[in-house]
């Protein structure tokens, strides 16, 4: 065996508070595939499928890979997943980290077997470019809320730069009232919309980098931030404004990096729709929009195995690691056979133990997509 080495979180996203499985849609669950007729007898008639407005149901298919949508402002993350699921006629889809409707930029959407790798993307670093409007704090900490505190003061660029070290590194952050954190089983934003004041506890988050990019005389400042899981940029704007004594809220937000996915990987919705239309007429393939499933595993070592060992792993059986090519490391690896992704596995006690096995039968990324990212 040969070993080769192969990171809203900001806005309203909080990766820790979202159950990953609730971000994943299948033909049996909520979303654009919800059955119109709930009569179970309909399922017993072959070929008899119904849809609203008597439109024929499009057959779902196996599609595996990542689409990094350049989400437009005004669209929810859930709606974005539903749109892509429809465009690709995919059986299963989910996103790796919510973006507010206010925000634009990278929304990684996993299709098919890529949904098994969602946690690796959600745990990665994120980078954002955002604009803070000084002089007003709002209950949502962005432009969509109502003003709760105002000030005529405006901070200088020097005062802002002097403050940034206090918001770099591991810091304690109180999430926004309008966030997806659960409080006694209820989402904080639902309680806030009902008029309740929720006492959210501060939590440690890590800000790897926070930079003032532009400072304008009209009371706007542009920042770039790179941070870890669970960080709220809206809370950054709120807390900086309070310390500066002028208050502040987010008025623009764009995500430019999510784990291994960069801005160059993003595809606007209009481009995806155009590609879908060309594919329907035989002039292209939706595979051109997909990144391979294993792109999400860039930071995990890869382990190549023989076909015989691959057969055992595919059946869920452990494989003994022996011989001079056996890895001397331990931990999580992704396993390939003949250059194709097979499984996520753990190395320990001289064994390779499969944890997640992939079945990539169906539509997958074009062969050149990984080479384009180099």
Short mmCIF file of C-alpha atoms in Angstrom, two decimals, residues 7-8 12 46 82 87 93 97 129 148 179 184 189 230 237 246 282 289 293 343 347:
data_model
loop_
_atom_site.label_atom_id
_atom_site.label_comp_id
_atom_site.label_asym_id
_atom_site.label_seq_id
_atom_site.Cartn_x
_atom_site.Cartn_y
_atom_site.Cartn_z
CA UNK A 7 -10.68 23.70 6.35
CA UNK A 8 -23.32 31.39 9.00
CA UNK A 12 -26.56 33.85 10.82
CA UNK A 46 -46.06 1.47 -11.05
CA UNK A 82 -33.64 22.95 -3.44
CA UNK A 87 -31.38 21.43 -11.71
CA UNK A 93 -28.33 17.21 -1.57
CA UNK A 97 -22.70 25.99 6.24
CA UNK A 129 -15.33 40.31 3.30
CA UNK A 148 -31.99 49.63 19.02
CA UNK A 179 -29.18 33.01 15.39
CA UNK A 184 -34.53 24.67 25.28
CA UNK A 189 -34.27 33.43 16.01
CA UNK A 230 -19.05 28.85 14.99
CA UNK A 237 -19.58 44.22 14.16
CA UNK A 246 -20.47 54.38 18.14
CA UNK A 282 -27.04 17.72 -25.66
CA UNK A 289 -20.10 22.00 -12.75
CA UNK A 293 -16.38 14.21 -3.70
CA UNK A 343 -14.04 4.94 1.69
CA UNK A 347 -5.96 3.38 10.91
#
